[in-house]
Each structure stands twice: as structure tokens, then as C-alpha cells.
Short mmCIF file of C-alpha atoms and ligand atoms in Angstrom, two decimals:
data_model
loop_
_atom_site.label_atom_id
_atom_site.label_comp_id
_atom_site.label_asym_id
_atom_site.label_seq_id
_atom_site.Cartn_x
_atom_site.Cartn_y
_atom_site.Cartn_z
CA UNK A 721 -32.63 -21.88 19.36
CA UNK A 722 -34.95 -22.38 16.39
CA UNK A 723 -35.57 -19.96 13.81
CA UNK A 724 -38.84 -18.02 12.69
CA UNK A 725 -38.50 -18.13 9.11
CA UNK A 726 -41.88 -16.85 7.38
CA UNK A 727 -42.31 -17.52 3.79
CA UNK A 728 -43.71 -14.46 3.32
CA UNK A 729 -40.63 -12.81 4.82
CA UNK A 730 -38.46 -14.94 2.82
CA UNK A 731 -39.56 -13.07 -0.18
CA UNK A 732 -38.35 -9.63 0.63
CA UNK A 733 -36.11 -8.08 -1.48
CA UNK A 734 -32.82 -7.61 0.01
CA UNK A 735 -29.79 -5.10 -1.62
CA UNK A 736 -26.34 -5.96 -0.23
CA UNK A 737 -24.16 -2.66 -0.72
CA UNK A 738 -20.25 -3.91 -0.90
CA UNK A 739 -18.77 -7.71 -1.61
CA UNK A 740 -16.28 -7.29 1.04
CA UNK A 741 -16.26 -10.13 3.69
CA UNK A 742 -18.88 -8.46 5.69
CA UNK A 743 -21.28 -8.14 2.63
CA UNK A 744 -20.31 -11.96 1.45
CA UNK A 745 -20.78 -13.06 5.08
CA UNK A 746 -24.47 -11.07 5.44
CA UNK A 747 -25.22 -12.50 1.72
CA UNK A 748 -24.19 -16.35 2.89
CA UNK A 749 -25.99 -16.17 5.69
CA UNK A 750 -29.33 -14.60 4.09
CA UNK A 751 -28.97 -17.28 1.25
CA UNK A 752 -28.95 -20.54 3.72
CA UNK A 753 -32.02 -19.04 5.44
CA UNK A 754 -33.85 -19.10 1.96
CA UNK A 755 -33.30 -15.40 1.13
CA UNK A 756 -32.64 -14.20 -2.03
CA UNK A 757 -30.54 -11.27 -1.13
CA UNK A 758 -28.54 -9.46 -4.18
CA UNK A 759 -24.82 -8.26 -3.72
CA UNK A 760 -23.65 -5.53 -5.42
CA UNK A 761 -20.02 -4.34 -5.57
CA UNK A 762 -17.84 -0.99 -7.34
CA UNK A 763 -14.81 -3.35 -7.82
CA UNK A 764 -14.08 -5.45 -10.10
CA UNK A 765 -13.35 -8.54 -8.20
CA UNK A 766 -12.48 -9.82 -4.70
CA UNK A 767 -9.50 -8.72 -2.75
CA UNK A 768 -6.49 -8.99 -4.70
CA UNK A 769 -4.39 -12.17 -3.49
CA UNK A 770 -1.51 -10.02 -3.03
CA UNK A 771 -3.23 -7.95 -0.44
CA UNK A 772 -3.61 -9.84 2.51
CA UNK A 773 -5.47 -6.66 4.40
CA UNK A 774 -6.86 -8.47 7.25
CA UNK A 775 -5.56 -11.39 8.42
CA UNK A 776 -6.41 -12.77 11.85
CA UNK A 777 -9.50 -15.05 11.57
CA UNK A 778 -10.82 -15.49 15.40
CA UNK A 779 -12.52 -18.38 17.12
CA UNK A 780 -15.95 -16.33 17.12
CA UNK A 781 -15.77 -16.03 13.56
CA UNK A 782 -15.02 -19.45 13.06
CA UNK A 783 -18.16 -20.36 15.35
CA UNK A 784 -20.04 -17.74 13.29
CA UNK A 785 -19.27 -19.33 9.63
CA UNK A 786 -19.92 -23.04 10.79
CA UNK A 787 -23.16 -23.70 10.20
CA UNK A 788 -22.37 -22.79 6.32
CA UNK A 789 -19.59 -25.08 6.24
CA UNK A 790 -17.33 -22.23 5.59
CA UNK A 791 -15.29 -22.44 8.87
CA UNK A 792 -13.92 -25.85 7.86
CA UNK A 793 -12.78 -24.39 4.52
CA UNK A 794 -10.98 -21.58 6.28
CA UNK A 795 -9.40 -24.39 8.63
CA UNK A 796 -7.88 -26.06 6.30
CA UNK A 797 -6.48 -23.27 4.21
CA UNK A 798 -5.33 -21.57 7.53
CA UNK A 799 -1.77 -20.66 9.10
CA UNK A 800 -2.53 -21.90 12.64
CA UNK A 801 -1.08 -19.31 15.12
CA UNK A 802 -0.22 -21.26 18.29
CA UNK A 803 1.66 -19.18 20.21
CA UNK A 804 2.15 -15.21 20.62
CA UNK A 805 4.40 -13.33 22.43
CA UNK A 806 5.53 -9.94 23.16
CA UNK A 807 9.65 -8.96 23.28
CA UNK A 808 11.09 -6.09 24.50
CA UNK A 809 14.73 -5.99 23.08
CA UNK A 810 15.72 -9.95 23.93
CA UNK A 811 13.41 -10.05 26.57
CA UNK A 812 10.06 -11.70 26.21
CA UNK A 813 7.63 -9.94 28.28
CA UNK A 814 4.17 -12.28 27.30
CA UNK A 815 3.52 -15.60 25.91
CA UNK A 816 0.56 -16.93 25.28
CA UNK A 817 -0.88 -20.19 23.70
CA UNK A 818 -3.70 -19.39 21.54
CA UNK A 819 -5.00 -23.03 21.98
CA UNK A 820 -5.23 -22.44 25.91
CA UNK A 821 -8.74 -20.62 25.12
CA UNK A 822 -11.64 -23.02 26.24
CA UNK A 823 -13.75 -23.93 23.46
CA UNK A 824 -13.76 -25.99 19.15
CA UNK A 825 -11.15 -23.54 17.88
CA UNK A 826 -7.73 -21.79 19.14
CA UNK A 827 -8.09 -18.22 19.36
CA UNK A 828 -6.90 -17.16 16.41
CA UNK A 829 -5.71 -18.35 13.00
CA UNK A 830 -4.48 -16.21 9.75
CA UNK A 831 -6.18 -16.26 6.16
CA UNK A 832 -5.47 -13.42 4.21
CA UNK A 833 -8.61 -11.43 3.55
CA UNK A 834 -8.67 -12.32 -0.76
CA UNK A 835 -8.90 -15.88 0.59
CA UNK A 836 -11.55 -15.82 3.38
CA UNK A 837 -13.68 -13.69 0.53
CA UNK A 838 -13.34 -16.61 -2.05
CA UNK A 839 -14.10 -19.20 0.06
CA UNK A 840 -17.24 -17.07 1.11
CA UNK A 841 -18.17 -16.38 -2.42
CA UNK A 842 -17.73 -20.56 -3.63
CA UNK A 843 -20.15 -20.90 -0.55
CA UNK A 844 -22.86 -18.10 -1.60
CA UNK A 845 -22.68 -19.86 -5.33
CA UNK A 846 -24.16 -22.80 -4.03
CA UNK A 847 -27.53 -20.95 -3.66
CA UNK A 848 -27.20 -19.32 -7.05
CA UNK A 849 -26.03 -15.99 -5.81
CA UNK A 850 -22.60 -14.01 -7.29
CA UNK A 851 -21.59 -10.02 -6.25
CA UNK A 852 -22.70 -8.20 -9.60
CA UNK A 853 -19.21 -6.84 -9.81
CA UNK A 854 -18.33 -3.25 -11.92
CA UNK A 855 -21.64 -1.72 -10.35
CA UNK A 856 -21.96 1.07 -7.98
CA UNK A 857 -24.28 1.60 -5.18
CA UNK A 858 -25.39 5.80 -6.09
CA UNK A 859 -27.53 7.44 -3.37
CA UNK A 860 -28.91 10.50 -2.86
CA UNK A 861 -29.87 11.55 0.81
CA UNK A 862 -32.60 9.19 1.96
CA UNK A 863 -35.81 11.71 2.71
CA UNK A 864 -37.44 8.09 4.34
CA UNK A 865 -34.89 5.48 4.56
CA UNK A 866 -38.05 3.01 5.52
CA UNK A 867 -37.97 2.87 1.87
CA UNK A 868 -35.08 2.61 0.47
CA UNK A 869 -34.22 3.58 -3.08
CA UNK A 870 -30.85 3.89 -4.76
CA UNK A 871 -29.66 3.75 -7.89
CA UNK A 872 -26.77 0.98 -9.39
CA UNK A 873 -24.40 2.70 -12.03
CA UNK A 874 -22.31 0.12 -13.60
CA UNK A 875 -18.94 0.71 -15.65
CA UNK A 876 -20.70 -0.16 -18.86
CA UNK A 877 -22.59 3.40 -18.69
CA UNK A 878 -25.74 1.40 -17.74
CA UNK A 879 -27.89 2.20 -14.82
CA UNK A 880 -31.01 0.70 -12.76
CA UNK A 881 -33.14 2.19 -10.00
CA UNK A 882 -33.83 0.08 -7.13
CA UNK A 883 -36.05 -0.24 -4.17
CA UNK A 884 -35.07 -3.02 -1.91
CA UNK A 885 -37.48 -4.09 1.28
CA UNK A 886 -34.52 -4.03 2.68
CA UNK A 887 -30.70 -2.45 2.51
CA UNK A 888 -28.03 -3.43 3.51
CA UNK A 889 -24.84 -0.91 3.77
CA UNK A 890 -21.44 -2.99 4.06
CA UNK A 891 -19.65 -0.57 1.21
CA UNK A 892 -16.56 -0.22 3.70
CA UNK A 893 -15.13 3.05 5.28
CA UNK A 894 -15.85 5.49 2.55
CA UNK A 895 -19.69 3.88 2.61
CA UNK A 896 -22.40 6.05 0.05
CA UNK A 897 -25.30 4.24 1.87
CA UNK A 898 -24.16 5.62 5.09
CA UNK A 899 -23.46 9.12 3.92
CA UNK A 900 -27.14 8.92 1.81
CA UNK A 901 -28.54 8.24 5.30
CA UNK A 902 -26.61 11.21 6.23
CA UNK A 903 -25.08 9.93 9.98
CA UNK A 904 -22.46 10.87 11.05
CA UNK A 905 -18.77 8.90 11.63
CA UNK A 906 -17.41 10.43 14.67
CA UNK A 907 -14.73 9.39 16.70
CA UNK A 908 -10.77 10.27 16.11
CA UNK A 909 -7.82 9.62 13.64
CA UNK A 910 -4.51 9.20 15.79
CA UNK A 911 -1.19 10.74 14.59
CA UNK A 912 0.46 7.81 13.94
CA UNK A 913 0.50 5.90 10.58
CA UNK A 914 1.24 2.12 10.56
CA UNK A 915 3.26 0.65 7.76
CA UNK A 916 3.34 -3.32 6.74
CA UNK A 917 5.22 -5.03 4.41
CA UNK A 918 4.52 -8.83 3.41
CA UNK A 919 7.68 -10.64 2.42
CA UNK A 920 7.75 -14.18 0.57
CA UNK A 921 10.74 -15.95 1.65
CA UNK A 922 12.39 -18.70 -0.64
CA UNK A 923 11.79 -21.46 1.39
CA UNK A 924 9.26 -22.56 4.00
CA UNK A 925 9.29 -20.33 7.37
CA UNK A 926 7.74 -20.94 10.83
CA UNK A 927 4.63 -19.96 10.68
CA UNK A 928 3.14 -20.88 13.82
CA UNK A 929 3.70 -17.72 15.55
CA UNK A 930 2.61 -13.78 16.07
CA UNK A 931 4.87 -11.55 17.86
CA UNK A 932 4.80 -7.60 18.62
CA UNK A 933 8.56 -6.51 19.29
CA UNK A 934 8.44 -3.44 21.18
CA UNK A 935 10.81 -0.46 20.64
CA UNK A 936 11.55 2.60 22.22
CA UNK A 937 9.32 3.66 21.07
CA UNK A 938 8.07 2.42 18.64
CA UNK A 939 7.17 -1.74 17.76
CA UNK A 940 7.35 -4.30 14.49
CA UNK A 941 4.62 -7.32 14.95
CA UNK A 942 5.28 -10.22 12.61
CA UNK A 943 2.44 -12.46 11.92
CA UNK A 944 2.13 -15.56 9.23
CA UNK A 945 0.43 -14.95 5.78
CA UNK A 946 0.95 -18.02 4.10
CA UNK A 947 3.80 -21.00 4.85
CA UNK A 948 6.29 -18.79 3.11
CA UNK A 949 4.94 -15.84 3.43
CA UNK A 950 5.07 -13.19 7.13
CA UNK A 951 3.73 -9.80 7.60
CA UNK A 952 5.52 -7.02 9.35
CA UNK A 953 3.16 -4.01 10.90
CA UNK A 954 5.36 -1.12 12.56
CA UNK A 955 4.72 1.98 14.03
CA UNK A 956 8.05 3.15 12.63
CA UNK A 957 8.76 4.42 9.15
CA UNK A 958 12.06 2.61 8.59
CA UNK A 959 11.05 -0.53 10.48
CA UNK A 960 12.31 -2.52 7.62
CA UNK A 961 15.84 -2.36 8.84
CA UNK A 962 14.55 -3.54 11.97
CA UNK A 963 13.41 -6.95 10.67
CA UNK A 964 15.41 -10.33 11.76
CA UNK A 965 14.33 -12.11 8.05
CA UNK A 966 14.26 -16.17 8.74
CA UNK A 967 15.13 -17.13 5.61
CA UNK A 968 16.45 -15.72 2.67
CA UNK A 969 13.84 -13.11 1.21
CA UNK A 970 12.68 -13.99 -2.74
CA UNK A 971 10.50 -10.49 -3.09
CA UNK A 972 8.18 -7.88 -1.40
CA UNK A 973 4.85 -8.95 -2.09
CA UNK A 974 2.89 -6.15 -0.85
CA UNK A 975 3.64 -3.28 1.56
CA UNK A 976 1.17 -0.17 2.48
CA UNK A 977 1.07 2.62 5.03
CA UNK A 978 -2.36 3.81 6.74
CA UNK A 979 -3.82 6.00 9.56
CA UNK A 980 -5.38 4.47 12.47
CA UNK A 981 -8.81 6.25 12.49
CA UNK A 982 -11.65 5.31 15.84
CA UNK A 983 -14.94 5.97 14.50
CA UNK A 984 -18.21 4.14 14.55
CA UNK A 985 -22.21 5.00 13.77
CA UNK A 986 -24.02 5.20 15.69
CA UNK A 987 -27.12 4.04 15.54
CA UNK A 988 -26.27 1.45 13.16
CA UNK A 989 -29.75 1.56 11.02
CA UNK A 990 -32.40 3.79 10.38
CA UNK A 991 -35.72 2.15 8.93
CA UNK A 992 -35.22 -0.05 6.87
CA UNK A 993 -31.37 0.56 6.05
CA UNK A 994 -28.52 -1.42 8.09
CA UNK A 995 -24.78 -0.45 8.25
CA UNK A 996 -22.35 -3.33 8.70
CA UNK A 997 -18.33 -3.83 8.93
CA UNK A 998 -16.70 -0.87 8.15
CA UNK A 999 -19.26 1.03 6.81
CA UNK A 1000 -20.33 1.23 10.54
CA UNK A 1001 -17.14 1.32 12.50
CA UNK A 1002 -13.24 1.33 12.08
CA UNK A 1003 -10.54 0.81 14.32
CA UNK A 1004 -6.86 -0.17 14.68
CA UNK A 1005 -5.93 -3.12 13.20
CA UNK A 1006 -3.97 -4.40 17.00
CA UNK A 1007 -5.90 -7.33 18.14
CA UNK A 1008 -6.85 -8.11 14.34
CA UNK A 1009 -10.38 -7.44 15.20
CA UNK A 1010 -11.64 -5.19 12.18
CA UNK A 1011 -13.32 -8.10 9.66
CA UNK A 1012 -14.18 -10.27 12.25
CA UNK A 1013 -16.32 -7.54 13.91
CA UNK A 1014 -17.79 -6.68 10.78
CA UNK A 1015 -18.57 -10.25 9.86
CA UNK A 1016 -20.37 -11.13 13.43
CA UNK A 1017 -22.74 -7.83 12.39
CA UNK A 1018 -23.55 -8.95 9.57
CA UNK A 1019 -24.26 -12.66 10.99
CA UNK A 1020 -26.29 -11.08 13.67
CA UNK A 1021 -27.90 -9.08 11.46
CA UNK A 1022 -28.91 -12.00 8.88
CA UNK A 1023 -30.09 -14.21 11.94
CA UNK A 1024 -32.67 -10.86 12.87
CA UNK A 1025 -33.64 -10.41 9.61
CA UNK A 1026 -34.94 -14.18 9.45
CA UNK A 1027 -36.96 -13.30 13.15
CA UNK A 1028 -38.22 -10.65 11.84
CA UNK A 1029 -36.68 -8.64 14.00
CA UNK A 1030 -34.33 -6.90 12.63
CA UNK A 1031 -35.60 -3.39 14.45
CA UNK A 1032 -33.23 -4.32 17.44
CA UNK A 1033 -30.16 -5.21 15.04
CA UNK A 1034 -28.64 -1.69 16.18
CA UNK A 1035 -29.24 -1.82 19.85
CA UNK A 1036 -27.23 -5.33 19.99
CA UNK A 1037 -24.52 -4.46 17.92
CA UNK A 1038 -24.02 -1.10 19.65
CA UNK A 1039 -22.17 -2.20 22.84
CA UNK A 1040 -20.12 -5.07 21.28
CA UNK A 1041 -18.97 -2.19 18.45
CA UNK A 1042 -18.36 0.10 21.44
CA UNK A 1043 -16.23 -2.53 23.44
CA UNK A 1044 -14.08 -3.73 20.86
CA UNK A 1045 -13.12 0.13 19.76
CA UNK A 1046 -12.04 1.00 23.64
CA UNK A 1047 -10.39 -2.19 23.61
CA UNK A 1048 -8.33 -1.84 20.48
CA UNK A 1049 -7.93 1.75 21.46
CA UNK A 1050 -6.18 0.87 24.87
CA UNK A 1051 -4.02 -1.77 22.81
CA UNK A 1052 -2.64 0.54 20.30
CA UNK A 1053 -1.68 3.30 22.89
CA UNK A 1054 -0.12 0.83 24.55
CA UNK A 1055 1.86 -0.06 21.94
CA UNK A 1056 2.34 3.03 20.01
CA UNK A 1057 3.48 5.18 23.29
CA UNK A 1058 6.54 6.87 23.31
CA UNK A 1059 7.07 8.60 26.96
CA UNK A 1060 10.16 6.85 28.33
CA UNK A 1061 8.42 6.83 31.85
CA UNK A 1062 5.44 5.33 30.55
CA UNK A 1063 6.96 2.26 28.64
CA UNK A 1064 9.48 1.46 31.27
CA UNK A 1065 6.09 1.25 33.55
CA UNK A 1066 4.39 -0.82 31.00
CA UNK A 1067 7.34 -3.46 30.33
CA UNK A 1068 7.29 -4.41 34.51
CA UNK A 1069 3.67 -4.22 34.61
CA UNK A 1070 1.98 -5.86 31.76
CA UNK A 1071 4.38 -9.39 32.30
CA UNK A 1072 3.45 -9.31 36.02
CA UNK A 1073 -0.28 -8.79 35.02
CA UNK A 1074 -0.35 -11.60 32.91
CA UNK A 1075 1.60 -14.35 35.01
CA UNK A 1076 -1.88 -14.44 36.58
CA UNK A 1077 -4.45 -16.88 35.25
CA UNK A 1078 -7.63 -14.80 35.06
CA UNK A 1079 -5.50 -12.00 33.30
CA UNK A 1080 -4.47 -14.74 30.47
CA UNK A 1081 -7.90 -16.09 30.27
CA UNK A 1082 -8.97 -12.54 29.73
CA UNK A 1083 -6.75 -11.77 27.57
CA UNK A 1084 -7.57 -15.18 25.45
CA UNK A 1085 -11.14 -14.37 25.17
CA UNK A 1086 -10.75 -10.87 23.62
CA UNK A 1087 -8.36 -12.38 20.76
CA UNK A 1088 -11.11 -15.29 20.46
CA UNK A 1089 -13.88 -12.84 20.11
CA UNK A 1090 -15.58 -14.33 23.07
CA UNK A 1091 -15.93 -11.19 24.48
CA UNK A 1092 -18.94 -10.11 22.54
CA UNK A 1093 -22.60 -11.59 22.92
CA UNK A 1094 -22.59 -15.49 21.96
CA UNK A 1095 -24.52 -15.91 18.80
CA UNK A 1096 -28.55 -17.42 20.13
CA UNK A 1097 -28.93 -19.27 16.87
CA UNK A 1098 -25.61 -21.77 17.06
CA UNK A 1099 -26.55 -24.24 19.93
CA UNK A 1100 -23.39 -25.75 20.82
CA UNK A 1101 -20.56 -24.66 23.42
CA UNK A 1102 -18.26 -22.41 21.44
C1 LIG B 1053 -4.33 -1.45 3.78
C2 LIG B 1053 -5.25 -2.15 4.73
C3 LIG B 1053 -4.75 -3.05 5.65
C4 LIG B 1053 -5.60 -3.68 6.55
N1 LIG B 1053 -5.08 -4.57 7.44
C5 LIG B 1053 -5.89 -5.17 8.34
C6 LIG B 1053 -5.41 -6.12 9.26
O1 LIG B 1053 -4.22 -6.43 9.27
N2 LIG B 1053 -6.29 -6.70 10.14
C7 LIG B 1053 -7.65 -6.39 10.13
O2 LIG B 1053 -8.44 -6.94 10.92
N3 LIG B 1053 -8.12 -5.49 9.27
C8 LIG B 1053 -7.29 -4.88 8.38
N4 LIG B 1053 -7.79 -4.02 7.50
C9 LIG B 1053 -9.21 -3.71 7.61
C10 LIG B 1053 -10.05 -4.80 6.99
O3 LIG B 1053 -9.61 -4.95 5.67
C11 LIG B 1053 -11.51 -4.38 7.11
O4 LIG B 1053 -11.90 -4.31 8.48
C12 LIG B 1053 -12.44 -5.35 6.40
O5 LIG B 1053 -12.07 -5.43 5.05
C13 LIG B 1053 -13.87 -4.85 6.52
O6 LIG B 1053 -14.69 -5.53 5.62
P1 LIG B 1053 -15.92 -4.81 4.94
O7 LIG B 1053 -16.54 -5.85 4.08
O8 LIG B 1053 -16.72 -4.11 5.96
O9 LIG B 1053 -15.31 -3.63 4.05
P2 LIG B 1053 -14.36 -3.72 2.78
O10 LIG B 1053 -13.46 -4.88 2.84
O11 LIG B 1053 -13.78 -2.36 2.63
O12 LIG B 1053 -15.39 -4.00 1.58
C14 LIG B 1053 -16.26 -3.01 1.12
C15 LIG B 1053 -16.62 -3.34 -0.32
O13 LIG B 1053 -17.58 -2.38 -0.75
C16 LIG B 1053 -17.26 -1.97 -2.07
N5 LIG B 1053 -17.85 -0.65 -2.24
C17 LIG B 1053 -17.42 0.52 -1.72
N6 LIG B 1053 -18.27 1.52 -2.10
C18 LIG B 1053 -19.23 0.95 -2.86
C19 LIG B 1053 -20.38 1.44 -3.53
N7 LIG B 1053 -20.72 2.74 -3.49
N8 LIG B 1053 -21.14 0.58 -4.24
C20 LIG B 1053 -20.82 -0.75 -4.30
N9 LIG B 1053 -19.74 -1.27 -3.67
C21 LIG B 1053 -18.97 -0.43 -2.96
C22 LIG B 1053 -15.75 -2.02 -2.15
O14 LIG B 1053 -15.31 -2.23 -3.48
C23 LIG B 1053 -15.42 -3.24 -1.26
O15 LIG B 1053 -15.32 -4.43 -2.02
C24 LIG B 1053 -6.97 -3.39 6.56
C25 LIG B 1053 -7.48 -2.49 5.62
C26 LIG B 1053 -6.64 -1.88 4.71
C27 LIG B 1053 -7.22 -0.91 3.68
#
């Protein structure tokens, strides 16, 4: 599909709240339309190697950051997952091939998230644009948020009032430009915390796999970081004990705890202000779904703002947001329940649910992304 670009439109003035992925994405996506969009970020610098955050880069994405060249670059820097499966003490209840999805790219590969930000940010310098790290996106309540105005408060003691055409709010969970718009973040934080650990081992490990081992109750998943380095995500405090290491371990690179909140605006913009990524909606991390939702808003959202239509940027992303948080939601119960009853049910059912094609294929699709509408503006088969 071809794109409207007006010159005229070209030269609004764009404010990108947060250099997360999701604000590098919407900023890389602005800049090869021939916007001049400017990126603003409270931190100092990208995601800290060490920190892998999120790390499942899906086929949508991919599909999403071709056209900038950026997908290649995430390719080749990539873990490929190729297989997944699901244990239940030594049995293995579902395997699936990630490269069985129909399509350019396997369903999904892992890049931790201070990677998939550089490579976005090397991109985005090719059109002259760099996050203005150390500076702070203030707002007050927004009396008419079809004209924005906020204020930048950098760590030098300096400060600048701004008035962008447009806003954009991708300034994570915590986001100021979605509490100065003053909506709301409903939706529910479940009891249980999830812990991870990354561990570098001392030689190279096999990489080419994710797997969930499920307890009772309770479940470790184990999914690759880097050739020698794996991530364990538990439901269970002491999962660490639990581990089978492959190799010998040389240290702990990075381990964290965090409560699984479901929340998401709603609607995503008011005038002239758009919410993207978290800033707009959080979920569990099961299914690895988080940054690659945030990055298809803020793809969809640079595409309307080129059409000049960025009015409907809201109603389109609502039901994709709203699919992939009961999706996820269903996912994590299922792995985080603990009634005996219920996961004796779930072990016989889920395996004889997925021996069937269309189940699989389903399945496939939602870890691909391809569940969500297809982007109009790339015009080849994903
Ligand atoms: C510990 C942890 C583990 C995670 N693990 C996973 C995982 O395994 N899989 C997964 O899919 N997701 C995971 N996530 C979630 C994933 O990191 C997010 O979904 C993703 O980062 C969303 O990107 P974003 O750009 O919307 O927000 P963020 O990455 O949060 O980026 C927001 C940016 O805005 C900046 N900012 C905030 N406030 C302001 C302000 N007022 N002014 C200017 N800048 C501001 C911040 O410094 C930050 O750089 C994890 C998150 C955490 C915290």
C-alpha cells in the first residue's frame, strides 16, 4: 500500500517521551518517513547489557523492523529458538518447532532487550537523530491535550518548555505523559511474583531451545540469552535449586524478582497525545509478548501519523492490546496454578489438544505475533 506523506505534515513537530524500544522503534520509523521526531529519555543510556529484560523477538516484529533494515541486524545477532517444549517431571507434554509457522521468519528468536535498543538507535543515527539522554519528560495535567505542552528537566539543573504538534508517550509503566493526561491504568496485579536469574556458563551451551518445566505447582522456563548465556523465569522463590545447569556455571549475571500486573489504557490517545508500549499496557512476560506489542504500536502508530490519520491510532490498537492481555492472562494461570485437581487436568489435556494440527498452528501464530492485524504498509506475505 503506498503512503500519503505530505510535506507539510512532514514538518510537524513530534516529542518522543521514553528511549525504550518502543520509543526507538516509533522514532525509526518517523525518521525513514522524513519526520524529524525528537526522543527524549530520564536515563542515562540504553538498557544495561547485563539486563536482558525482554528477550523473545517474534516474527511480527521482525516483519515490522524490515523495511528499516533493522530486522536483518537483529537476525544476525540472534539466538535462534527452534524448538520449545513443555515437561512435566521427565515427561514432555508439548513440542513445538518454531520454524513450522508459515511465513520469512520462525516464530520466535531471543535478543536481549540492551541489544535490540542499540541496533535501533545505530539505525535512527542514520537520519541524524540520538535520545537526548539525562532529560526528563515533566507534565502537569493536560487542561487540552490537543496541545500538548510539557516541560524537559535535565540532570544538569537546566530546563525547556515544549509544545510538540504532536506527543508521543512511550515513558514505560510508571509513564508522566499518561498520568498528565490523567487516564486511568486499570486492570489487576496477581499474587504471584516471578523471579529470573541469567547465568553465563564457561563454555558454549545449546542454545537452540525454550522450555517451561512445570512443577507442582509451580514451573522454571529456560530460554537462551546469548551462546553462553540462559535465562531461568520461575514462579518459585527457591527455583534455583531446581535448575539442571549444562555446563559448568562461571557467574550470575543478572537475576530480579517482579509482580505480574494486567493493566492497559484505554483509550490509548487523547488529542493530540499517543500512549505506546508500556506506557499503555503491561502484562505477563509468558509468551514474551510485552516489547513486541509495544513496538507494533508504535509502528502502527508512525505508519498513521504519515496518513494523516493518526485519529484512529487508538481504535486499532485497542483490540490487538486487549487480545494479547487475555491471552497472556490464560497462559500464566495456566502455568502459575496450584490446585492439584486442576494441573493433573491440564497435563492430559493440553498434550492431547495440541497433537492436533490446527491447535499447533494456533498456537504458532500467537508466539509469531500473527495474531494481531497484519501491518497495510509492508506488501509482502509475512
Ligand atoms: C525486570 C524486568 C524483566 C522483564 N522481562 C521481560 C521478558 O522476559 N520478556 C518481555 O517481553 N518483557 C519483559 N519485560 C518487559 C519489557 O522490558 C517491556 O515490555 C519493554 O521494555 C517495553 O518497552 P517500552 O519502551 O514501552 O518501555 P521501557 O523499556 O520501560 O522504556 C521506557 C523508557 O522511558 C524512560 N522514561 C520513563 N519516564 C520518563 C520520563 N518522565 N521522561 C523521559 N523518559 C522517561 C525510561 O528511562 C525508559 O528508558 C521485563 C521488564 C522488567 C522491568
Amino acid at each position: 500500500m503506498s503512503e500519503r506523506i505530505g510535506e507539510q505534515g512532514k514538518s510537524r513537530s513530534i516529542l518522543i517521551a521514553g528511549a525504550g524500544p518502543v520509543g526507538l522503534a516509533a522514532a525509526l520509523e518517523l525518521a525513514r518517513r522524513g519526520f524529524l521526531p525528537r526522543i527524549v529519555d530520564d536515563g542515562s543510556g540504553p538498557t544495561p547489557m547485563e539486563e536482558s529484560r525482554a528477550l523473545g523477538v517474534n516474527a511480527r516484529t521482525l516483519t515490522l523492523l524490515s523495511p528499516s533494515g533493522v530486522a536483518n541486524h537483529i537476525l544476525a545477532a540472534a539466538q535462534p529458538i527452534e524448538r520449545f517444549r513443555v515437561r512435566s517431571d521427565k515427561k514432555i507434554l508439548i513440542q513445538l518447532d518454531t520454524r513450522e509457522v508459515k511465513g520469512r521468519f520462525s516464530a520466535v528468536c531471543a535478543l536481549p532487550q540492551g541489544s535490540t535498543e542499540r541496533l535501533l538507535m545505530e539505525a535512527l543515527s542514520v537520519y541524524g537523530i540520538s535520545p537526548e539522554w539525562q532529560t526528563a519528560v515533566v507534565a502537569d495535567a493536560m487542561s487540552d491535550p490537543r496541545k500538548p505542552e510539557v516541560t524537559l528537566r535535565r540532570t544538569d539543573g537546566t530546563s525547556e518548555t515544549v509544545r510538540p504538534d504532536i506527543l508521543i508517550g512511550s515513558d514505560g509503566a510508571h509513564s508522566a505523559v499518561r498520568k498528565a493526561l490523567g487516564a486511568g491504568f486499570p486492570g489487576e496485579a496477581l499474587e504471584a511474583y516471578f523471579y529470573l536469574a541469567d547465568f553465563r556458563y564457561a563454555e558454549p551451551v545449546d542454545t537452540h531451545f525454550g522450555e517451561i518445566s512445570l512443577f507442582d505447582p509451580g514451573m522454571v522456563g529456560r530460554l537462551p540469552v546469548t551462546a553462553d548465556i540462559i535465562r531461568y523465569i520461575s514462579t518459585l522463590e527457591n527455583f534455583e535449586s531446581r535448575i539442571v545447569h549444562p555446563a559448568a556455571i562461571a557467574e550470575k549475571t543478572w537475576a530480579s524478582q517482579f509482580r505480574i500486573n494486567f493493566r492497559h489504557v484505554e483509550p490509548m490517545a487523547k488529542g493530540n497525545v499517543f500512549l505506546a508500549g508500556d506506557a499503555a499496557h503491561i502484562h505477563s512476560p509468558a509468551g514474551a509478548r510485552g516489547m513486541n506489542l509495544g513496538v507494533e504500536d508504535a509502528c502502527w502508530l508512525a505508519w498513521l501519523i504519515a496518513e494523516g490519520r493518526e485519529q484512529e491510532y487508538s481504535a486499532l490498537r485497542i483490540p490487538a492490546v486487549k487480545q494479547v492481555l487475555k491471552q497472556t492472562y490464560a497462559l500464566t494461570r495456566l502455568i502459575t496454578m496450584t490446585n492439584p485437581l486442576a494441573i493433573a487436568a491440564r497435563n492430559l489435556f493440553a498434550p492431547l489438544l495440541l497433537r492436533f494440527g490446527p491447535a499447533r498452528r494456533i498456537l504458532l501464530q500467537n508466539v509469531a505475533g500473527y495474531d494481531t492485524p497484519r501491518p497495510p504498509w509492508i506488501d509482502w506475505a509475512e
